Coordinates of C-alpha atoms in Angstrom, one line a residue:
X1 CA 0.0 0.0 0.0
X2 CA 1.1 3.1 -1.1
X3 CA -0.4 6.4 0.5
X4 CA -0.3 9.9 -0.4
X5 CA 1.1 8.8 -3.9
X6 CA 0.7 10.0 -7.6
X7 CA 1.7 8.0 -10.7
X8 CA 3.6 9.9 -12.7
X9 CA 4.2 7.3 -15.4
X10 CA 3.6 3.5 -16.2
X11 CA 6.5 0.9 -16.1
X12 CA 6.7 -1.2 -19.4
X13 CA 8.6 -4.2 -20.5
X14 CA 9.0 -6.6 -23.6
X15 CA 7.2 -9.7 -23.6
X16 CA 9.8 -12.3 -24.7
X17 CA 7.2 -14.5 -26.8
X18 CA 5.1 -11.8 -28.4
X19 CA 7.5 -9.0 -28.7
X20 CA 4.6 -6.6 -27.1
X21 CA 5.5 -3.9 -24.6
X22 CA 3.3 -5.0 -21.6
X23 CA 2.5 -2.5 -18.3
X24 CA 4.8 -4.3 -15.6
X25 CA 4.0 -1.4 -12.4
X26 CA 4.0 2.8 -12.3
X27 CA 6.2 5.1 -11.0
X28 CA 5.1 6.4 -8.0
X29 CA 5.9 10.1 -6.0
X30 CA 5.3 10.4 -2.3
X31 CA 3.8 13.8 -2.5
X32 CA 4.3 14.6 0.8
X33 CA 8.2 13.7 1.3
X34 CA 8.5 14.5 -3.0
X35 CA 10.6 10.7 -2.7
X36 CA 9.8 8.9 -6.2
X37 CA 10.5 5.1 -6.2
X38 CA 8.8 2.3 -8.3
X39 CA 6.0 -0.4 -8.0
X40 CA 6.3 -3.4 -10.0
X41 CA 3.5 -6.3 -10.4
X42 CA 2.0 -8.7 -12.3
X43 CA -1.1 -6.4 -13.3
X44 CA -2.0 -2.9 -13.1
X45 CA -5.8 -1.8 -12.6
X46 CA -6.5 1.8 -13.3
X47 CA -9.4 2.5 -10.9
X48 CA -8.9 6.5 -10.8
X49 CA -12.7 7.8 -11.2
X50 CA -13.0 11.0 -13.2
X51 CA -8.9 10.8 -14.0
X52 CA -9.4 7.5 -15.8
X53 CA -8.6 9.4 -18.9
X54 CA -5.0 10.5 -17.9
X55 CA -4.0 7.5 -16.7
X56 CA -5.0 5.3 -20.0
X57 CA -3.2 7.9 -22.2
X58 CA -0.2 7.3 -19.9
X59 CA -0.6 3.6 -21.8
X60 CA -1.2 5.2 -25.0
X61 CA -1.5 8.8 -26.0
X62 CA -3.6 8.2 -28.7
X63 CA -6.4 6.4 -27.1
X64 CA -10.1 8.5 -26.9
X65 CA -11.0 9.4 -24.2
X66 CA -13.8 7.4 -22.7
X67 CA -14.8 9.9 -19.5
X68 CA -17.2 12.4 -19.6
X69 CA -17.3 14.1 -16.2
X70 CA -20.4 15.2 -14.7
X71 CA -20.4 17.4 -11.2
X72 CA -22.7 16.7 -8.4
X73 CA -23.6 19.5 -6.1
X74 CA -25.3 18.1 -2.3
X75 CA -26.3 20.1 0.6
X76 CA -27.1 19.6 4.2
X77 CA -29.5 20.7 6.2
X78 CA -30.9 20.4 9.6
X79 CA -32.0 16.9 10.8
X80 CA -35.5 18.3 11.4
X81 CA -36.4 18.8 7.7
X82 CA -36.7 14.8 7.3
X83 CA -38.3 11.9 9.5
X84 CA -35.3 9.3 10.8
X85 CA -35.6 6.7 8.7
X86 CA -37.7 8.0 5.4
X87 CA -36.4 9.1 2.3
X88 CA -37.2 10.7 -0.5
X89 CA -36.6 10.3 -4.4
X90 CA -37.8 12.2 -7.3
X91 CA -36.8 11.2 -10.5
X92 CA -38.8 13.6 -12.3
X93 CA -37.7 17.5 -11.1
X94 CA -38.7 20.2 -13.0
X95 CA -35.7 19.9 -15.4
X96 CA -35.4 16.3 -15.4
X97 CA -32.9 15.8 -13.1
X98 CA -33.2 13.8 -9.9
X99 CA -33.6 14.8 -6.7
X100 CA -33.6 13.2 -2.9
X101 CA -34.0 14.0 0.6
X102 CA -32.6 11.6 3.2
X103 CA -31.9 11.7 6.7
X104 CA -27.8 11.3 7.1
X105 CA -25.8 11.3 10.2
X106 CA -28.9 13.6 12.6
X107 CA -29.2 15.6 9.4
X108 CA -30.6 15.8 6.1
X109 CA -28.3 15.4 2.9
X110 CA -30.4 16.9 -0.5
X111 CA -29.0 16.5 -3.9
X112 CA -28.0 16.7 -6.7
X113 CA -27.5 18.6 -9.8
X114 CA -26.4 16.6 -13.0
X115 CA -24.1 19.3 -15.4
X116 CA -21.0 18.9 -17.5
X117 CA -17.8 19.7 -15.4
X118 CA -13.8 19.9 -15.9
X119 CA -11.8 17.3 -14.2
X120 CA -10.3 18.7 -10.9
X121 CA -8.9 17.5 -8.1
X122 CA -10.9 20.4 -6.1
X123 CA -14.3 20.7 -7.2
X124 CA -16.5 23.7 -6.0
X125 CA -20.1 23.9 -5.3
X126 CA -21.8 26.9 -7.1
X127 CA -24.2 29.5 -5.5
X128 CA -26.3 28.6 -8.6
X129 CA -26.4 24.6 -8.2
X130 CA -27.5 25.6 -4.0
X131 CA -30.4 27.4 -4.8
X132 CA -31.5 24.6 -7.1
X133 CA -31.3 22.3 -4.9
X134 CA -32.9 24.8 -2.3
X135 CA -35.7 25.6 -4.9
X136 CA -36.4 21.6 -5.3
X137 CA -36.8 20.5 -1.8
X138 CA -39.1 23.9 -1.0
X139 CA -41.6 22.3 -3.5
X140 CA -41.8 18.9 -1.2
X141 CA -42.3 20.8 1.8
X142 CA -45.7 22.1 3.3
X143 CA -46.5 26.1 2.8
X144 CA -45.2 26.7 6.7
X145 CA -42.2 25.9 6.3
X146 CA -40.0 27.9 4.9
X147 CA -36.5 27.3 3.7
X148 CA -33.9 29.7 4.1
X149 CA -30.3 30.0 2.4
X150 CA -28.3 30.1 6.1
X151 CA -29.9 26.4 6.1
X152 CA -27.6 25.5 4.4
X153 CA -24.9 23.8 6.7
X154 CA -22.4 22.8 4.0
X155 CA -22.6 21.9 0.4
X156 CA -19.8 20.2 -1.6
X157 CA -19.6 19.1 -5.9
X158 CA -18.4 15.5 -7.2
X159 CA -17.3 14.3 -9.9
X160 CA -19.4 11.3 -11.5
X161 CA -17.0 9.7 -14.4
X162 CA -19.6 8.5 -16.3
X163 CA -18.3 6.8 -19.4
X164 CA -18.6 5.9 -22.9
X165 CA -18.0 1.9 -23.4
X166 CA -14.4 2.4 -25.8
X167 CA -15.9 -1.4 -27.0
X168 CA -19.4 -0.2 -28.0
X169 CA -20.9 0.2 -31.4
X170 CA -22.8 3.2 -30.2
X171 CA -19.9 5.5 -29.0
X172 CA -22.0 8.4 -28.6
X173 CA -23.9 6.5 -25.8
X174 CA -23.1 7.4 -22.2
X175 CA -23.4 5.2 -19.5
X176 CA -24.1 5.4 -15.8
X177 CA -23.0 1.5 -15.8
X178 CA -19.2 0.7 -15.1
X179 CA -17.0 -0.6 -17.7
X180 CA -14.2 -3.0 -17.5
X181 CA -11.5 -2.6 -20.4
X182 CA -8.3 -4.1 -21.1
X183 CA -5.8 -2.4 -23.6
X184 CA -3.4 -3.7 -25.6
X185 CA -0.6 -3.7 -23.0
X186 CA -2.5 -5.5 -20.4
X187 CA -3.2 -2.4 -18.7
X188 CA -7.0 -3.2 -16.9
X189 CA -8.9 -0.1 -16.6
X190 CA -12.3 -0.2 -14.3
X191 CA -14.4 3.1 -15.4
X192 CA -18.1 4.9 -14.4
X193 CA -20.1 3.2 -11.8
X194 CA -21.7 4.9 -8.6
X195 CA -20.5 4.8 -4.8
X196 CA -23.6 2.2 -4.9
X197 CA -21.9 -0.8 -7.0
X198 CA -18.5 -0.3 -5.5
X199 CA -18.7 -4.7 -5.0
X200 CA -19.7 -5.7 -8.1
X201 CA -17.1 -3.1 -10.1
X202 CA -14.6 -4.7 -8.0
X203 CA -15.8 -8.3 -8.9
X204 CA -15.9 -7.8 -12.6
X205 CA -12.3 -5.9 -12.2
X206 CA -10.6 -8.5 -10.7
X207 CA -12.7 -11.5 -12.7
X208 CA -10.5 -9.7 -15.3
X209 CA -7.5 -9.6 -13.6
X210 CA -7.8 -12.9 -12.9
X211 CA -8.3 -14.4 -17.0
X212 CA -5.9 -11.9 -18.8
X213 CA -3.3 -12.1 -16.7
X214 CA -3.3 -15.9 -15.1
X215 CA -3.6 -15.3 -11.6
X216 CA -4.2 -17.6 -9.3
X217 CA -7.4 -17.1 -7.4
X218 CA -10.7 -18.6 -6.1
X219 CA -14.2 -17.3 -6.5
X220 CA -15.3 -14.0 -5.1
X221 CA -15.5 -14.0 -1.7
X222 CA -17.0 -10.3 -1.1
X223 CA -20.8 -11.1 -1.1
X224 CA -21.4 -10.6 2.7
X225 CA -17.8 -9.9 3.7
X226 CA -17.6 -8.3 7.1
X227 CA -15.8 -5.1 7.4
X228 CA -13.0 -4.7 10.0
X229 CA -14.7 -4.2 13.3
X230 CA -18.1 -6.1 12.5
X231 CA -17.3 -9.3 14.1
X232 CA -17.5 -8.0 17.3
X233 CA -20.3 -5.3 16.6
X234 CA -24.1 -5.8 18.5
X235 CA -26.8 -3.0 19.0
X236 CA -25.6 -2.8 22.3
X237 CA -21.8 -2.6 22.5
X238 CA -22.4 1.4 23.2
X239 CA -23.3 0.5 26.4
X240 CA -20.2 -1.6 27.3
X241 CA -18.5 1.8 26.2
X242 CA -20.5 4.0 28.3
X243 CA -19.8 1.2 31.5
X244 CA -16.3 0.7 31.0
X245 CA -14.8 3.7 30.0
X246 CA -17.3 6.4 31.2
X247 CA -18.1 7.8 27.6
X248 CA -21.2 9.7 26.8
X249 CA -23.8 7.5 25.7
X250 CA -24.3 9.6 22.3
X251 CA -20.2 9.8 22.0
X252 CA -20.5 5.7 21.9
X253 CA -23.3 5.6 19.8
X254 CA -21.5 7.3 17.2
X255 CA -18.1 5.2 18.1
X256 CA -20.1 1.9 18.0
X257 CA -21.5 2.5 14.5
X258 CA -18.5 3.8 13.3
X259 CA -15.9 1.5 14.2
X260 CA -18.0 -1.2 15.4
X261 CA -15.4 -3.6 17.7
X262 CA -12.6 -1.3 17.3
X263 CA -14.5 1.2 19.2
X264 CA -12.8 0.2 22.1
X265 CA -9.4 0.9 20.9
X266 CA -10.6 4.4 20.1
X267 CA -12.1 4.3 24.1
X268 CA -8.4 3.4 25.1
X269 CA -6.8 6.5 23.9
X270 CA -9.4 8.9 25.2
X271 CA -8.5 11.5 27.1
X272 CA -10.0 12.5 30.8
X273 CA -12.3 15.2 30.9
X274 CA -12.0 16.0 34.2
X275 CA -15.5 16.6 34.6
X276 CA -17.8 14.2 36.9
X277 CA -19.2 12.9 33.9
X278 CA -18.8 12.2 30.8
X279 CA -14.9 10.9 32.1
X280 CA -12.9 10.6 29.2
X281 CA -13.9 11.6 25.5
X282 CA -13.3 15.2 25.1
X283 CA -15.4 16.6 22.3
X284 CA -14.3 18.5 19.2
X285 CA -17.1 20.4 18.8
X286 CA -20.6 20.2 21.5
X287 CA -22.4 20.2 18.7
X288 CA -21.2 16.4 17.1
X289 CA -20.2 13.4 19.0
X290 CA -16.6 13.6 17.4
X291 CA -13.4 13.3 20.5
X292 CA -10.3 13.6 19.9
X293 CA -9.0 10.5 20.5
X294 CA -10.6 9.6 17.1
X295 CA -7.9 12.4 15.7
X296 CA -4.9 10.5 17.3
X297 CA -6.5 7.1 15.9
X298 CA -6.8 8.4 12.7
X299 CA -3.0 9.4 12.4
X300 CA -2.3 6.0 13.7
X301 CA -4.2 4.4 10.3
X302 CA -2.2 6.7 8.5
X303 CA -4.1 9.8 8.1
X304 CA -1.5 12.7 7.3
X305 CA -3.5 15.9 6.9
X306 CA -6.0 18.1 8.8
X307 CA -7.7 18.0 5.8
X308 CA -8.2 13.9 5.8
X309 CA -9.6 14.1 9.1
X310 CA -12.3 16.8 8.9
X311 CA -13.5 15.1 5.7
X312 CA -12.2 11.4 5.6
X313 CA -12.3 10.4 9.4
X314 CA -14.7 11.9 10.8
X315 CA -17.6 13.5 8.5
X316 CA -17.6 17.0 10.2
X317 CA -16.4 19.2 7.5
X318 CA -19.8 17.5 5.3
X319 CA -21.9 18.2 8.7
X320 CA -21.2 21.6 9.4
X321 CA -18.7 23.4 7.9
X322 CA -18.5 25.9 10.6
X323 CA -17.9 23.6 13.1
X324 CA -15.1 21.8 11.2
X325 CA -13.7 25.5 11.2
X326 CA -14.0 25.9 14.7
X327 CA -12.3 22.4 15.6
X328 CA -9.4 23.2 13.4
X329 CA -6.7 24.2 15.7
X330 CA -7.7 21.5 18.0
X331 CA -7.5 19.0 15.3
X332 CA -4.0 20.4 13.7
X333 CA -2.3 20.6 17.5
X334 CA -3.0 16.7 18.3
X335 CA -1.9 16.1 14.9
X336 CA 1.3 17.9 15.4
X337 CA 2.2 15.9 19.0
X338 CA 1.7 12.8 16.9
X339 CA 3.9 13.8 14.1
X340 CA 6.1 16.1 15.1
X341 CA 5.2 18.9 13.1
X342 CA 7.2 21.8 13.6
X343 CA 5.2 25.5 13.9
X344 CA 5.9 26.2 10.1
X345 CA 4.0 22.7 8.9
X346 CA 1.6 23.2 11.5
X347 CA 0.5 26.5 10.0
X348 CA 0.8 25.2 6.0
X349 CA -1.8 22.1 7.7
X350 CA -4.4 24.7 9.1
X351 CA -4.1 26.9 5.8
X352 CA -4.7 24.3 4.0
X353 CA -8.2 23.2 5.9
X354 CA -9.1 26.8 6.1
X355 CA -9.0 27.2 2.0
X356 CA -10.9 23.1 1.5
X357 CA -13.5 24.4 3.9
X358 CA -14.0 28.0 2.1
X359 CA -14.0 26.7 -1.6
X360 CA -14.8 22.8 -1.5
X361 CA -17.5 22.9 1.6
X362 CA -19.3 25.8 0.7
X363 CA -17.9 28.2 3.1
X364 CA -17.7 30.8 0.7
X365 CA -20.8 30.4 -0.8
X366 CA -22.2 30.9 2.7
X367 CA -20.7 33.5 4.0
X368 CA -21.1 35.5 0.3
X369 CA -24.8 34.7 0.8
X370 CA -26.3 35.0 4.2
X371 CA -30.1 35.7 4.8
X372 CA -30.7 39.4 4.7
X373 CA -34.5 39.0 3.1
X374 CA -36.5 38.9 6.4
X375 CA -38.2 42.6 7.5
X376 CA -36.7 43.7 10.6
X377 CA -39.3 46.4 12.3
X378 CA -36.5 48.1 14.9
X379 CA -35.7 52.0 14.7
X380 CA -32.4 52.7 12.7
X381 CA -30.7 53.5 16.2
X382 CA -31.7 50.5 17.9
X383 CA -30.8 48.8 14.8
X384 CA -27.1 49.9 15.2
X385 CA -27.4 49.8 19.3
X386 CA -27.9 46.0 18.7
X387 CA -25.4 45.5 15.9
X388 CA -22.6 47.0 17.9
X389 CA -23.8 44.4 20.5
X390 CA -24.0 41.4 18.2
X391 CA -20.2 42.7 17.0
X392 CA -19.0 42.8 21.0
X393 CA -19.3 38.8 21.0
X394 CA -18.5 38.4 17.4
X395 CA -14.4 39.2 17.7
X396 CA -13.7 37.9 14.6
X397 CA -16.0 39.2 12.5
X398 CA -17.6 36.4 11.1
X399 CA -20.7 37.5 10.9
X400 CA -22.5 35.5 12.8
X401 CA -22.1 33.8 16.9
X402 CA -21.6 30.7 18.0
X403 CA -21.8 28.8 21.7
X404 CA -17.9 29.5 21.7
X405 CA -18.2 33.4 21.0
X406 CA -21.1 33.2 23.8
X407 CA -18.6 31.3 26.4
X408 CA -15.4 33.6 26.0
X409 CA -17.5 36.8 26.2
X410 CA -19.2 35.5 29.5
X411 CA -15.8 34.1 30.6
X412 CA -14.3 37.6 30.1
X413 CA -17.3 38.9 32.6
X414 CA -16.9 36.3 35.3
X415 CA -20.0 35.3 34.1
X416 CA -20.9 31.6 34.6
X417 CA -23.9 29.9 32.4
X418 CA -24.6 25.9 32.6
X419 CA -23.4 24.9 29.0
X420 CA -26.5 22.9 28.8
X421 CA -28.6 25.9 29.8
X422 CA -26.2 28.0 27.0
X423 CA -27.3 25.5 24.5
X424 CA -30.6 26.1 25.1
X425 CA -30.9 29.7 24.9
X426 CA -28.9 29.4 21.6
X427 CA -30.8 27.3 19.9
X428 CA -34.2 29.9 20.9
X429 CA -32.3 32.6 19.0
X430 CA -31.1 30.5 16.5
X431 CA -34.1 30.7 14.0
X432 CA -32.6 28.6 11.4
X433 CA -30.9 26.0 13.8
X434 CA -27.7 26.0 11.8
X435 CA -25.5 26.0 14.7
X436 CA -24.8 30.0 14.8
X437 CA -26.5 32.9 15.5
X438 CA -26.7 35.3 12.1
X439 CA -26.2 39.0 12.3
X440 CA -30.5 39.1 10.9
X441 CA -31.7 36.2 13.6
X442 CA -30.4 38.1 16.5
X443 CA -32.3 41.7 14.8
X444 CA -35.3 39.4 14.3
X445 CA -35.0 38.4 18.0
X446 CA -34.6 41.5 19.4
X447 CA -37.3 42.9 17.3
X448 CA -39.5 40.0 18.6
X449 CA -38.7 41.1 22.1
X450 CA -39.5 44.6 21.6
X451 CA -43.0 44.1 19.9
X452 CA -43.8 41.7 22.8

């Protein structure tokens, strides 16, 4: 295994009884030390998604390309815009494209949009694709409810590689099927699919594998095949958690579905709180069930940037991409204990997680586009009386506060609020229950307040 690694060109050599140059591994670049070495085998797959293309004209320049890339925008939202466990699919929008609605992870994941796209390793959702998206799901929703932009918690584009069978008559035809292709050098290339067929792409790849290049193998194996961590998984291995280690019974929930057995590895690691309860497991953000133990486990299976962590082990940057923000430095300092990172790559890690939130997780688009349509019915000078004190706890000039602005105002004051009781009185002012308080819901608030 080879991680954090880009080809950077294919290894050939002659075949002795047909004369035929034949792909015997790829030459390989660490992009994180720069260190290039090679990788030799029997057979070389080329299972790179919407780079398929550049990869196959590393076998042969002059071969068509065979991906046409299509970007996929999804939102969240709050968990209160869908039931638990109902979803919803329309495959008939009002430009033909699909749409769902599904409860993911205590909130609700909408999607998609369906448009031609370049091939980038950093897609960005559009302001345009959100408010189709937005504009979809208002039409499923009854006439009380309204949905606002600032729902919008994060929203991030894919790219699907759909693909154009190089072996098909009809090579106009594109197809949201995967192909399996073998070119002329023995290079196997697996292209198109969905996240939903990962098993049988993989069965078909290496049933290819297998016949062109005479490998030695049984039958498939993968219909049923337990992930690491399932063999020791029940409904109510949380609790064991929550007994044996004193973790909050919603911080093992989420470690119990998420690693299943090795749950208790994580539990090992945890820190103490030093609270009476929960005793270790301290969160990243209050918001999500996230500790930081799970950062140090993560670096232990390899994980090497901030950015792998807010995205790839834990799902907070596709939650809320306000809270990843604000677990950030948290995240980059226990990554630097475990890796030694000096101050400089410590900074170039948090830079980097900053820019993936603003342009990737629809940061930007959120900030450039916060609610400002509601009718506030205040006098111009209270208006600016209770801007400059909405501005007093946001330091940082966000625009908008969260539970952490709330605490280090109060903690300035030698004021002391129960955070449960601080939660609470949050979430009343926070009209949109996106996890922050909007320069327009606190104006709407106060206006409330003074019409009472």
């Amino acid at each position: 295994t080879a991680n954090y690694t880009e080809v950077r060109h294919l290894l050939k050599s002659t075949d002795t009884d047909t004369g035929r140059q034949r792909v015997c591994g790829v030459r390989c670049r660490d992009v994180i030390t720069g260190k290039e070495f090679d990788v030799r085998a029997k057979c070389v797959i080329n299972a790179t998604g919407p780079f398929t293309d550049s990869v196959r004209k590393m076998d042969d320049q002059e071969v068509p390309n065979i991906c046409q890339p299509s970007a996929g925008v999804h939102i969240v939202m709050p968990g209160y815009y869908s039931p638990d466990n109902m979803g919803l699919l329309d495959p008939a929008t009002s430009d033909g494209r699909v749409i769902f609605f599904l409860p993911w992870e205590k909130m609700t994941i909408a999607g998609t949009t369906d448009s031609p796209t370049d091939v980038t390793a950093h897609p960005i959702p559009t302001e345009e694709d959100i408010n189709f998206i937005l504009q979809e799901v208002r039409s499923y929703l009854g006439p009380d409810m309204e949905v606002r932009r600032g729902d919008v918690l994060a929203a991030w584009s894919g790219i699907r590689p759909l693909v154009t069978n190089p072996d098909s008559k009809d090579t106009q035809s594109i197809s949201r099927n995967h192909v399996v292709t073998v070119s002329d050098s023995g290079l196997i290339t697996i292209a198109g699919g969905k996240w939903t067929t990962y098993r049988a792409m993989a069965r078909d790849t290496i049933d290819t594998a297998v016949r062109e290049h005479g490998l030695q193998a049984g039958s498939c194996r993968t219909m049923g095949l337990q992930l690491e961590g399932a063999q020791d998984w029940s409904p109510t291995l949380y609790i064991r958690l929550v007994q044996d280690y004193g973790l909050e019974s919603e911080v093992a929930q989420h470690l119990a579905s998420t690693y299943g057995g090795k749950a208790f590895e994580v539990a090992k690691i945890a820190q103490v709180t030093g609270k009476r309860w929960p005793i270790v497991g301290k969160r990243l953000v209050s918001e999500f069930p996230y500790i930081e133990a799970e950062v140090v486990y993560g670096v232990r299976e390899y994980a090497r940037t901030a950015v792998d962590i807010i995205s790839r082990r834990t799902r907070l940057a596709f939650l809320n991409v306000q809270a990843a923000h604000e677990a950030l430095p948290r995240i980059v300092d226990i990554m630097a204990k475990e890796l030694n990172w000096c101050e400089h790559k410590k900074k170039e890690q948090l830079e980097m997680a900053k820019t993936f939130l603003y342009y990737e997780m629809g940061y930007k688009v959120k900030t450039d586009q916060l609610t400002n349509t509601s009718e506030i019915c205040l006098m111009p000078s209270d208006i600016e009386r209770y801007k400059k004190r909405f501005h007093m706890f946001d330091k940082d000039n966000k625009g908008f506060i969260t539970i952490l602005d709330v605490q280090r105002v109060l903690q300035s004051i030698s004021v002391q609020i129960d955070e449960n009781t601080l939660h609470e009185i949050l979430n009343e002012v926070d009209l949109n229950k996106n996890g922050q308080v909007e320069l327009n819901e606190f104006l709407q608030v106060r206006a409330a307040g003074s019409r009472g």
